[in-house]
Short mmCIF file of C-alpha atoms and ligand atoms in Angstrom, two decimals:
data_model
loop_
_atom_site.label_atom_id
_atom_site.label_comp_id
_atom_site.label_asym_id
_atom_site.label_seq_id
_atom_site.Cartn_x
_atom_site.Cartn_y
_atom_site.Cartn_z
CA UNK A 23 20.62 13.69 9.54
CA UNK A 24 17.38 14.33 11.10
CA UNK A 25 17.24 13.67 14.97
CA UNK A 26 15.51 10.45 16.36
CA UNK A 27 12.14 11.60 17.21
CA UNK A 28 8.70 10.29 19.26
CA UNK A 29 6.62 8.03 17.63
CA UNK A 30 3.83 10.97 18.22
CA UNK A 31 6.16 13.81 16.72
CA UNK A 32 6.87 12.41 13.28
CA UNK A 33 5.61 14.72 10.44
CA UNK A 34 3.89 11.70 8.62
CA UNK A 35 2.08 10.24 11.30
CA UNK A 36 0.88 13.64 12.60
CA UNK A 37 -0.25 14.31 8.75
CA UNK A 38 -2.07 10.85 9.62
CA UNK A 39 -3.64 12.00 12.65
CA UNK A 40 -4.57 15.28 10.67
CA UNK A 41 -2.64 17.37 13.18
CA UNK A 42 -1.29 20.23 12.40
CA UNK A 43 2.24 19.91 10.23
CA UNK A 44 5.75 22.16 9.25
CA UNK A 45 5.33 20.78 5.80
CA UNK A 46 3.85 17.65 3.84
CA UNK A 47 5.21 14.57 4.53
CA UNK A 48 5.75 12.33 1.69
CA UNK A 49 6.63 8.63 0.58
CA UNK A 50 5.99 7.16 -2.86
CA UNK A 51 4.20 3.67 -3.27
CA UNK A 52 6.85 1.06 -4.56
CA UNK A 53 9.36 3.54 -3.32
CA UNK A 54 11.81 0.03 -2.80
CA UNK A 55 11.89 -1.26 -6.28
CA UNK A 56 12.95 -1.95 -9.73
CA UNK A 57 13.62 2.06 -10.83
CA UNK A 58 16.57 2.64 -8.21
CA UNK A 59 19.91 1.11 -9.31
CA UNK A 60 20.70 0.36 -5.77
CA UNK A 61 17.79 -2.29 -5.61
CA UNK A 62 18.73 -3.48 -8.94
CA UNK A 63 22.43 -4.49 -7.37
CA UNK A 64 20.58 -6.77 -4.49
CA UNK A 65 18.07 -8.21 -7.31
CA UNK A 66 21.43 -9.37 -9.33
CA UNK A 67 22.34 -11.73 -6.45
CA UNK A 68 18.59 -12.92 -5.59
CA UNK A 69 15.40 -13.73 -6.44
CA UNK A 70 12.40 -11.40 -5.83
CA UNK A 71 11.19 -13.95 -3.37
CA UNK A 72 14.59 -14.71 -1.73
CA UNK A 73 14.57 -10.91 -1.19
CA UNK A 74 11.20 -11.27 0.81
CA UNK A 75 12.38 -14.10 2.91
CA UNK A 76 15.61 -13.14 3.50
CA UNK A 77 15.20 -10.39 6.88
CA UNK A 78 18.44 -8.83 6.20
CA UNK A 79 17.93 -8.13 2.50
CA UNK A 80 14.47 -6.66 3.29
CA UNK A 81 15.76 -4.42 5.68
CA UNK A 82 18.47 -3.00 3.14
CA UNK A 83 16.30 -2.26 0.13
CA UNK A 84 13.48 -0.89 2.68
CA UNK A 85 16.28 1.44 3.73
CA UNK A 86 17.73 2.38 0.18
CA UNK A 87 14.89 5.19 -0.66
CA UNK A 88 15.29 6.65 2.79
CA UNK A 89 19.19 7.53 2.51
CA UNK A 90 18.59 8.22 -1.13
CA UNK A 91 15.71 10.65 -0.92
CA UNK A 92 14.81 11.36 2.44
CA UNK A 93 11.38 9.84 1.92
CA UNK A 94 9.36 10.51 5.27
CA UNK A 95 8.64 7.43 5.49
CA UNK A 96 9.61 3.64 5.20
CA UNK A 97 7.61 1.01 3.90
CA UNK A 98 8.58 -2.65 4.65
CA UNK A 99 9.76 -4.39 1.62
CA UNK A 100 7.31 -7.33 0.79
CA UNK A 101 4.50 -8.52 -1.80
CA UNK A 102 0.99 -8.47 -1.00
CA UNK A 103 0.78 -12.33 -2.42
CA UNK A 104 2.51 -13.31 0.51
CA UNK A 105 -0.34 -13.85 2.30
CA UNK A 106 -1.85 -15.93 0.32
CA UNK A 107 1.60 -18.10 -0.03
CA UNK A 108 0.96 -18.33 3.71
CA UNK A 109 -2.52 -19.65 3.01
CA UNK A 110 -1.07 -22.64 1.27
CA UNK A 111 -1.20 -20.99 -2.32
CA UNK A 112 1.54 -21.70 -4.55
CA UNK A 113 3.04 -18.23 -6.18
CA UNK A 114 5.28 -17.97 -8.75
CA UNK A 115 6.97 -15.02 -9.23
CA UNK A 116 8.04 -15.11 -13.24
CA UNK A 117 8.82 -12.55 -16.13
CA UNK A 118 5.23 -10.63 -16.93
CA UNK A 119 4.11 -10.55 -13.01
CA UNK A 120 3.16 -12.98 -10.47
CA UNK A 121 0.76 -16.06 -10.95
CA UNK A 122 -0.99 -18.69 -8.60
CA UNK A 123 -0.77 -21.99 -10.47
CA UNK A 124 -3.65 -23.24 -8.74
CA UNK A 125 -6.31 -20.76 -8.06
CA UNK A 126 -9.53 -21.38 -6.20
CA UNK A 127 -11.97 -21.81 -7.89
CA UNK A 128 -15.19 -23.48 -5.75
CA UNK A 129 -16.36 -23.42 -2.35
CA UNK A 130 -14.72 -26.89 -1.34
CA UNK A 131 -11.25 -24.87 -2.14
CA UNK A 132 -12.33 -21.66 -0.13
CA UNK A 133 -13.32 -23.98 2.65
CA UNK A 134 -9.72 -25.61 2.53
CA UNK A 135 -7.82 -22.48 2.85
CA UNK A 136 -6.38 -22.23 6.53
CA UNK A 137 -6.21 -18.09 8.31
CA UNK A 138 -2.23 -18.91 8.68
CA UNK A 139 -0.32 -17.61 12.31
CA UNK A 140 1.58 -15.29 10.54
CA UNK A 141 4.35 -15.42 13.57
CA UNK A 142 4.35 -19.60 12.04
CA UNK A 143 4.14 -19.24 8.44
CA UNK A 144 5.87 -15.86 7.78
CA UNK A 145 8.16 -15.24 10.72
CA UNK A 146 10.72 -13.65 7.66
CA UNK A 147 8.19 -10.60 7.67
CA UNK A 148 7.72 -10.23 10.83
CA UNK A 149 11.83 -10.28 11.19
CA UNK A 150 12.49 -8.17 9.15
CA UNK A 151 9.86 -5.31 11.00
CA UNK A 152 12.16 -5.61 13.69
CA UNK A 153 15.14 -5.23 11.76
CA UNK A 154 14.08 -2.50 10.11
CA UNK A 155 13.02 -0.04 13.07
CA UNK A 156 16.44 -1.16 14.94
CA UNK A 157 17.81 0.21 11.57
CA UNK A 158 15.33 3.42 10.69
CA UNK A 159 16.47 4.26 14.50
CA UNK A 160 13.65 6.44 15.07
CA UNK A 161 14.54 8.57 11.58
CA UNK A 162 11.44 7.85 10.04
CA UNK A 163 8.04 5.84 10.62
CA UNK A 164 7.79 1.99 9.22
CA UNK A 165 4.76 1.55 7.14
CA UNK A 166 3.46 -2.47 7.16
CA UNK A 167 1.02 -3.48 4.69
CA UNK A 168 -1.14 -6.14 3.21
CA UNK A 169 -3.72 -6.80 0.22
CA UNK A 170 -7.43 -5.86 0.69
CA UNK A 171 -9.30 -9.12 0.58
CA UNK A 172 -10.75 -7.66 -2.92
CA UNK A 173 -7.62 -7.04 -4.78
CA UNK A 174 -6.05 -10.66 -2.84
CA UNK A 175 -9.32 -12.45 -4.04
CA UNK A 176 -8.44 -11.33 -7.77
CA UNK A 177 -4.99 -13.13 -7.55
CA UNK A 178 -6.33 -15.98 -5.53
CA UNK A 179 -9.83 -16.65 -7.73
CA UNK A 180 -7.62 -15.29 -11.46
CA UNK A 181 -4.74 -16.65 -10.55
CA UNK A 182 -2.65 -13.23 -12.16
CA UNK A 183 -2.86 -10.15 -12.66
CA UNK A 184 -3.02 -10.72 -16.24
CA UNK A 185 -6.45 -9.85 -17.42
CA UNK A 186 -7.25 -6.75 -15.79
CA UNK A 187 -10.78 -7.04 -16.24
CA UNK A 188 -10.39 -10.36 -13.65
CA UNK A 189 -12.95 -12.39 -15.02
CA UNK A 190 -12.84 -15.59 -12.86
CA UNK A 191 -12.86 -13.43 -9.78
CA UNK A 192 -16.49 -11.83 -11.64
CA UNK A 193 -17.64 -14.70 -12.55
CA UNK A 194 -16.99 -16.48 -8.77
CA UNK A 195 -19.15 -13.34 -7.69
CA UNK A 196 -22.00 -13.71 -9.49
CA UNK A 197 -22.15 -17.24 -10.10
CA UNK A 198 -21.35 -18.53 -6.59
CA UNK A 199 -22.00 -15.19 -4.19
CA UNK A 200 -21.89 -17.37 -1.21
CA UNK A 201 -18.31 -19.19 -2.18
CA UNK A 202 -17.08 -15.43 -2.68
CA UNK A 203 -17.75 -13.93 0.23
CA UNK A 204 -16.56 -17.27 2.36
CA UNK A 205 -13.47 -16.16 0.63
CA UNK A 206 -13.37 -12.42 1.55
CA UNK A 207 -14.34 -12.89 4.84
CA UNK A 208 -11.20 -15.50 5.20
CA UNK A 209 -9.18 -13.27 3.46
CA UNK A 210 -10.03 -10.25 5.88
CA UNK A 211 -9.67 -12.09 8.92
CA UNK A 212 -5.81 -13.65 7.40
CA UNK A 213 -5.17 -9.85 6.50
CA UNK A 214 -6.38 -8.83 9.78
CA UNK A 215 -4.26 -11.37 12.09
CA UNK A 216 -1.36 -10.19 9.71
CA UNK A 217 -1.23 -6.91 9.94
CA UNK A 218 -2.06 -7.27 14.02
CA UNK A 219 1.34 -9.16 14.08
CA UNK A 220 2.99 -6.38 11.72
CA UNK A 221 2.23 -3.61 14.43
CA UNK A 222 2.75 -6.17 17.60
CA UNK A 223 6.36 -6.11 15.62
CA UNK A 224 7.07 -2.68 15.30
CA UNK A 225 4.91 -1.52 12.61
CA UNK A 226 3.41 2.64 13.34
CA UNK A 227 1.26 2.82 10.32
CA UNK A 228 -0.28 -0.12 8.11
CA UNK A 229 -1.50 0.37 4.64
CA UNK A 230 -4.37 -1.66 2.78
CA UNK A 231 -3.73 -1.85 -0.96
CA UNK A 232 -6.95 -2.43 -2.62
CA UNK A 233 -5.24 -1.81 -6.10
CA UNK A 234 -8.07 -3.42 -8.43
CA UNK A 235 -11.09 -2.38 -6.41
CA UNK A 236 -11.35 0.42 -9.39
CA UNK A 237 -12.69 -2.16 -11.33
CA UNK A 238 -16.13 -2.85 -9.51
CA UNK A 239 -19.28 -0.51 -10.31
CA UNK A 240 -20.28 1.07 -7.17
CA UNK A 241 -22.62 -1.11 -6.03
CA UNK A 242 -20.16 -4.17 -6.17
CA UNK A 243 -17.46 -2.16 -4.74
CA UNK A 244 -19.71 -1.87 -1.47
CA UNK A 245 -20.70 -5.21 -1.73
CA UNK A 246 -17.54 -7.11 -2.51
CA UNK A 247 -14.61 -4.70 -1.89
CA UNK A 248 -15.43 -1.97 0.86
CA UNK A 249 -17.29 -4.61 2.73
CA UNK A 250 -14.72 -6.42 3.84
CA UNK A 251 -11.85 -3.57 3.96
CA UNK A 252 -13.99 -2.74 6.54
CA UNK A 253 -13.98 -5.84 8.21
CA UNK A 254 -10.04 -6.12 8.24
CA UNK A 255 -10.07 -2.47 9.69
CA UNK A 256 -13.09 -3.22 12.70
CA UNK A 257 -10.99 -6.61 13.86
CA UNK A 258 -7.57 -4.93 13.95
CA UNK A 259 -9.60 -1.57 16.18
CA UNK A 260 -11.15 -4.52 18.32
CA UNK A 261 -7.67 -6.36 19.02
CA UNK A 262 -5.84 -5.87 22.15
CA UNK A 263 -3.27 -4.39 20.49
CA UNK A 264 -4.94 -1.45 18.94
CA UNK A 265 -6.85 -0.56 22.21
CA UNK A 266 -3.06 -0.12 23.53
CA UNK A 267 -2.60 2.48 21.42
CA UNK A 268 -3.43 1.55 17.80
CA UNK A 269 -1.19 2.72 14.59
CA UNK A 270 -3.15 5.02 11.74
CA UNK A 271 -4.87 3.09 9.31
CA UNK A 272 -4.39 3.87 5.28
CA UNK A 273 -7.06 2.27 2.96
CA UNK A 274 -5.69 2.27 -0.43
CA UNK A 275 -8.18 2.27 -3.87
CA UNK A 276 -6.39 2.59 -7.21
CA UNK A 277 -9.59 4.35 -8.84
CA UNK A 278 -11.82 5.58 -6.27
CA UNK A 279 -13.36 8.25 -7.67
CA UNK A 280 -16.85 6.77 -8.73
CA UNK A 281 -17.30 6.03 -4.95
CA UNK A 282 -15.96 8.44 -2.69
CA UNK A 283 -19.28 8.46 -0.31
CA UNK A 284 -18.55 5.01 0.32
CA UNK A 285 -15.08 4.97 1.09
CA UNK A 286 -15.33 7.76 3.12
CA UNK A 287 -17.17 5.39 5.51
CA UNK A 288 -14.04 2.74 5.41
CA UNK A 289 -13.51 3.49 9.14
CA UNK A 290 -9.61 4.47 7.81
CA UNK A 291 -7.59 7.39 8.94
CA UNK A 292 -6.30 8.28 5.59
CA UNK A 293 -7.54 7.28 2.26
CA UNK A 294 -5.21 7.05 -0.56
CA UNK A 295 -6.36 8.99 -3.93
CA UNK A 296 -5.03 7.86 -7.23
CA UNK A 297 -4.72 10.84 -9.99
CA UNK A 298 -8.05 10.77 -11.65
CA UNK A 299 -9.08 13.13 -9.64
CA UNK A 300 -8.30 16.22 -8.18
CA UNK A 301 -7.56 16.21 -3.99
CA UNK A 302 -10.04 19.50 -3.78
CA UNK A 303 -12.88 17.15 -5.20
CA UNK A 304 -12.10 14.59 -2.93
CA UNK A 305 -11.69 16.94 0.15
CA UNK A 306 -15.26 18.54 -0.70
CA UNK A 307 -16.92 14.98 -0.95
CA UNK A 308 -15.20 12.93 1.84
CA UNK A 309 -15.21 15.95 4.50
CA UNK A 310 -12.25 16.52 6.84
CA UNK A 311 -13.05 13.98 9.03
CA UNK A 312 -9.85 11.56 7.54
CA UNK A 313 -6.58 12.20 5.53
CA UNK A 314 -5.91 11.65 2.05
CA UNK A 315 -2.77 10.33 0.87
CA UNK A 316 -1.79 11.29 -2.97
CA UNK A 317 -1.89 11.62 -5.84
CA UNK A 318 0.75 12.68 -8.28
CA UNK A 319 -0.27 10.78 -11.83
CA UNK A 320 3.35 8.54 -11.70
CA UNK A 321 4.27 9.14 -14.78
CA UNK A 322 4.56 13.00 -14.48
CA UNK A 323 8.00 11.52 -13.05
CA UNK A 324 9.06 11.20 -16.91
CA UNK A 325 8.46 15.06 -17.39
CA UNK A 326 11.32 17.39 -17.27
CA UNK A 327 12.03 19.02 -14.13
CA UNK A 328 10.47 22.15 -14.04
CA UNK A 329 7.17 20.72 -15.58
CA UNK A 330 7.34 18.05 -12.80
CA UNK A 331 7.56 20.77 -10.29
CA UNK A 332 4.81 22.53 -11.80
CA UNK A 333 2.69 19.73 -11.20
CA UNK A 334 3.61 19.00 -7.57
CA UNK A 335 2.95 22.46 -6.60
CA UNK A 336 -0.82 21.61 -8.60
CA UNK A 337 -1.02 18.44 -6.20
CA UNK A 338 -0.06 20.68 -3.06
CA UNK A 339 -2.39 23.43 -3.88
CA UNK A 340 -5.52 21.37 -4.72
CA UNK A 341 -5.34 19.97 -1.16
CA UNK A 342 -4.32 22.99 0.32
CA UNK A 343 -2.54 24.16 4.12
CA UNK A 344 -5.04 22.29 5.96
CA UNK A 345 -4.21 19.46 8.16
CA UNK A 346 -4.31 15.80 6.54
CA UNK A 347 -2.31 15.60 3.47
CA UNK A 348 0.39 13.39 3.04
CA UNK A 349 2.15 13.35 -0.92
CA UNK A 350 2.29 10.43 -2.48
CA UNK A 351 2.00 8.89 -6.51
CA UNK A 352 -1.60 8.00 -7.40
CA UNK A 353 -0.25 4.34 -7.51
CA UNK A 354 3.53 2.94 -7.38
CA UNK A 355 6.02 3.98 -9.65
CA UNK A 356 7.35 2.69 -12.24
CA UNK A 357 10.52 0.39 -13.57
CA UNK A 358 11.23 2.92 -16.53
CA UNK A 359 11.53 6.18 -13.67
CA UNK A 360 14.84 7.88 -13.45
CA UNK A 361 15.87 8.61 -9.98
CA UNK A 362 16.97 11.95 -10.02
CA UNK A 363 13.38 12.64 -11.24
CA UNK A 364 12.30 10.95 -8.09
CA UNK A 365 15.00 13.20 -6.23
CA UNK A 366 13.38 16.64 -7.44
CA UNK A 367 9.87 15.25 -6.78
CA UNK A 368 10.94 15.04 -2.94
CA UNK A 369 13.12 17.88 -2.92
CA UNK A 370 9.81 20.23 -4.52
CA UNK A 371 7.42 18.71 -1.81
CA UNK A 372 9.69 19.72 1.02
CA UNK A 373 10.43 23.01 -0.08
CA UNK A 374 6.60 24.21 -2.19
CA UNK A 375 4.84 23.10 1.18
CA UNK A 376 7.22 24.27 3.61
CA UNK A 377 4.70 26.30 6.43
CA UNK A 378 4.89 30.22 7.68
O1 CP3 B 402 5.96 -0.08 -1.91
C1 CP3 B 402 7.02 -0.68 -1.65
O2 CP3 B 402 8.15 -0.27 -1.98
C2 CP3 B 402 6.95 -1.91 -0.77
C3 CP3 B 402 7.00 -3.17 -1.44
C4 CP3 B 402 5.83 -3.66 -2.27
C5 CP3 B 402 6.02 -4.52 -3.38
N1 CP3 B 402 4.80 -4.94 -3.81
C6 CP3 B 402 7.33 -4.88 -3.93
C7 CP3 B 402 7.40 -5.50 -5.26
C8 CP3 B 402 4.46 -3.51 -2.08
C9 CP3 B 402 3.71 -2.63 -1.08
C10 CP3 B 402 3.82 -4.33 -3.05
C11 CP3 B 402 2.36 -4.47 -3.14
C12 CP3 B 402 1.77 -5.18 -4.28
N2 CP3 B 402 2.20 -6.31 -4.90
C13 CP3 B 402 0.54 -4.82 -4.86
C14 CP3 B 402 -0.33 -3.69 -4.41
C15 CP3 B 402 0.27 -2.38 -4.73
C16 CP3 B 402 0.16 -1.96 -6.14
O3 CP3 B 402 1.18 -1.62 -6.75
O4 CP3 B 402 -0.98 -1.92 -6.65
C17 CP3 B 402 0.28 -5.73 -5.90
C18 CP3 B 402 -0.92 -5.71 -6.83
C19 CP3 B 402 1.32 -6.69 -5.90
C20 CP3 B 402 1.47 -7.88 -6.78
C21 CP3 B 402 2.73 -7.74 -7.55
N3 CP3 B 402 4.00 -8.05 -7.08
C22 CP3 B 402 2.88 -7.17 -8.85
C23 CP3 B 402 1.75 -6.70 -9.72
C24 CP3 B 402 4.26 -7.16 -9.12
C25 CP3 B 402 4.95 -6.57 -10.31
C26 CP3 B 402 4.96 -7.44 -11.47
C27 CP3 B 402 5.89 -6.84 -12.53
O5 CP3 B 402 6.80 -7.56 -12.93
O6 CP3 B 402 5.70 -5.67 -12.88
C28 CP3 B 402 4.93 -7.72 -8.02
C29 CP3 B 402 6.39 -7.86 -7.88
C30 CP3 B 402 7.03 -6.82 -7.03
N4 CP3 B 402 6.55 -6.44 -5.81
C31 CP3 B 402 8.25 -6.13 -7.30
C32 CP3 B 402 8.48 -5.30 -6.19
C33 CP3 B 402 9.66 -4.40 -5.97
C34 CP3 B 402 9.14 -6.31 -8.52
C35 CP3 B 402 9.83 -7.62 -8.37
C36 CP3 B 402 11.21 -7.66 -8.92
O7 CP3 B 402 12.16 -7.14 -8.27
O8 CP3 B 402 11.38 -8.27 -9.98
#
């Protein structure tokens, strides 16, 4: 077992701080979840949301990839609809995804909505972040997360994830601009006081999943979606706790290639890249000034072996030796995924990027 390290020697959050590394780190987005039989033996006993609540349960399925793999990282097991649970929205987690019976709608329902004390109305998360790094011991970094106000305000304003095109949220934008942002800029300063209170907990990274930003033409995706990423990312630099120290900041957009000028400005330390394109484009466009976090297509992980190798050695070599990569799936993985595919994913990183 590897040796409890530093906070400041851990390969990932070096990769983070684009120092120099002995070989890639790498964790895989939904790395806790449906594909790992393990997680499927908690699940038979609970509810997906009894899982989130419950601190111990939390900790054990955030732990599960780590023995199994040796993931370089740990991400705490939660939903990004939390939050808005926390904001007084009911969620419903049923067969087909998760759905917000009421959604908002108007400007007299964004006005309504409270920026919850996440220590008051989700003291289960915050728990289980301490539970977790008394677990992890120092073996690995804990990644917290939240939604991007964007990708929340498409659950909140559609009410599911169910019509990817998210037409309520669109039509909210462009029928009532000023009721939209009201609601972003809530929704960045709830992420905001969340994620503070993830990292006041024990948190050493924090990831923003802006999953459905992708679906925004560039000039809304400044407007509605980067806009306030930022935001969430200037308040938690500006809070006490961040000029203690801070943690590295990932900004996560599932399709960012039509604006990678623009998210190169996001103010994050890394910036997660999704498989449509290659990490040598992105690395060319963005500069070195950040690291990029990707981008294995996920379902390579149904190719056999070899092939699968093939292409993580293509994801390696289009970012190249330089400082600032950290391997990851272009977005999580899936339900169908066998495990052992997931095993010689991890075990090809390690050894295909493995320095001098
Ligand atoms: O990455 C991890 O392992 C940490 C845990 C995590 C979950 N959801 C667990 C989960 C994280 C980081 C999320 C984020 C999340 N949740 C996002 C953004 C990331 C992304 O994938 O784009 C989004 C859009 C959601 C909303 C959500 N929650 C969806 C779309 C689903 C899946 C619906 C389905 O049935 O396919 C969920 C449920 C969910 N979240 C599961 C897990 C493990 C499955 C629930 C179960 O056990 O039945």
């Amino acid at each position: 077992m590897a040796e409890a390290q530093s906070d400041s020697d851990h390969l990932f959050l070096r990769a983070c701080r684009r120092q120099p590394v002995e070989r890639t780190p790498i964790w895989m987005m939904r790395q806790a979840g449906r594909y790992l039989p393990q997680y499927m033996a908690v699940r038979a006993k609970v509810s997906f949301i009894e899982l989130c609540r419950t601190p111990e349960l939390a900790c054990e399925v955030t732990l599960q990839p780590i023995d199994e793999f040796g993931f370089d990282a740990a991400i705490l097991f939660s939903d990004i609809l939390i939050l808005l649970e926390a904001m007084g929205m009911e969620l419903v987690f049923a067969e087909g995804g998760p759905r917000m019976p009421q959604p908002i709608r108007d400007r007299a329902q964004v006005d309504a909505l409270p920026v919850p004390d996440p220590e008051q109305t989700m003291p289960f998360v915050t728990e289980a972040v301490r539970l977790i790094r008394k677990s992890l011991a120092g073996r690995v970094p804990l990644i917290g997360f939240a939604g991007a106000p964007f990708t929340l305000a498409t659950y909140a304003v559609d009410g599911s994830g169910a019509n990817k095109s998210f037409p309520h949220t669109k039509a909210l934008m462009f029928t009532d601009p000023e009721a939209a942002h009201a609601l972003l800029g809530k929704l960045a300063s709830s992420c905001a006081t969340y994620l503070e209170a993830q990292v006041a907990a024990g948190a050493q990274a924090v990831q923003l999943f802006d999953s459905w930003a992708g679906i925004l033409s560039p000039r809304d995706y400044r407007e509605f979606a980067l806009r306030y990423a930022k935001q969430v990312i200037d308040l938690l630099r500006a809070s006490p706790t961040w000029r203690a120290g801070g943690v590295p900041i990932i900004y996560f957009v599932n399709g960012c290639a039509p604006y990678l000028e623009d998210y190169a400005t996001s103010g994050a330390d890394v910036l997660g890249v999704d498989w449509r394109i290659d990490l040598a484009t992105v690395r060319a466009r963005v500069g070195e000034g950040v690291a990029l976090q990707g981008n294995l297509d996920p379902t390579c992980l149904f190719l056999p072996p070899d092939a699968l190798r093939e292409r993580v050695r293509e994801v390696l070599d289009s970012h190249g030796s330089g400082p600032g990569h950290i391997f990851n799936l272009g977005h999580g993985v899936l339900p169908m995924t066998d495990p052992e595919r997931v095993r010689v994913m991890v075990d090809s990183v390690k050894s295909l990027s493995q320095r001098g």
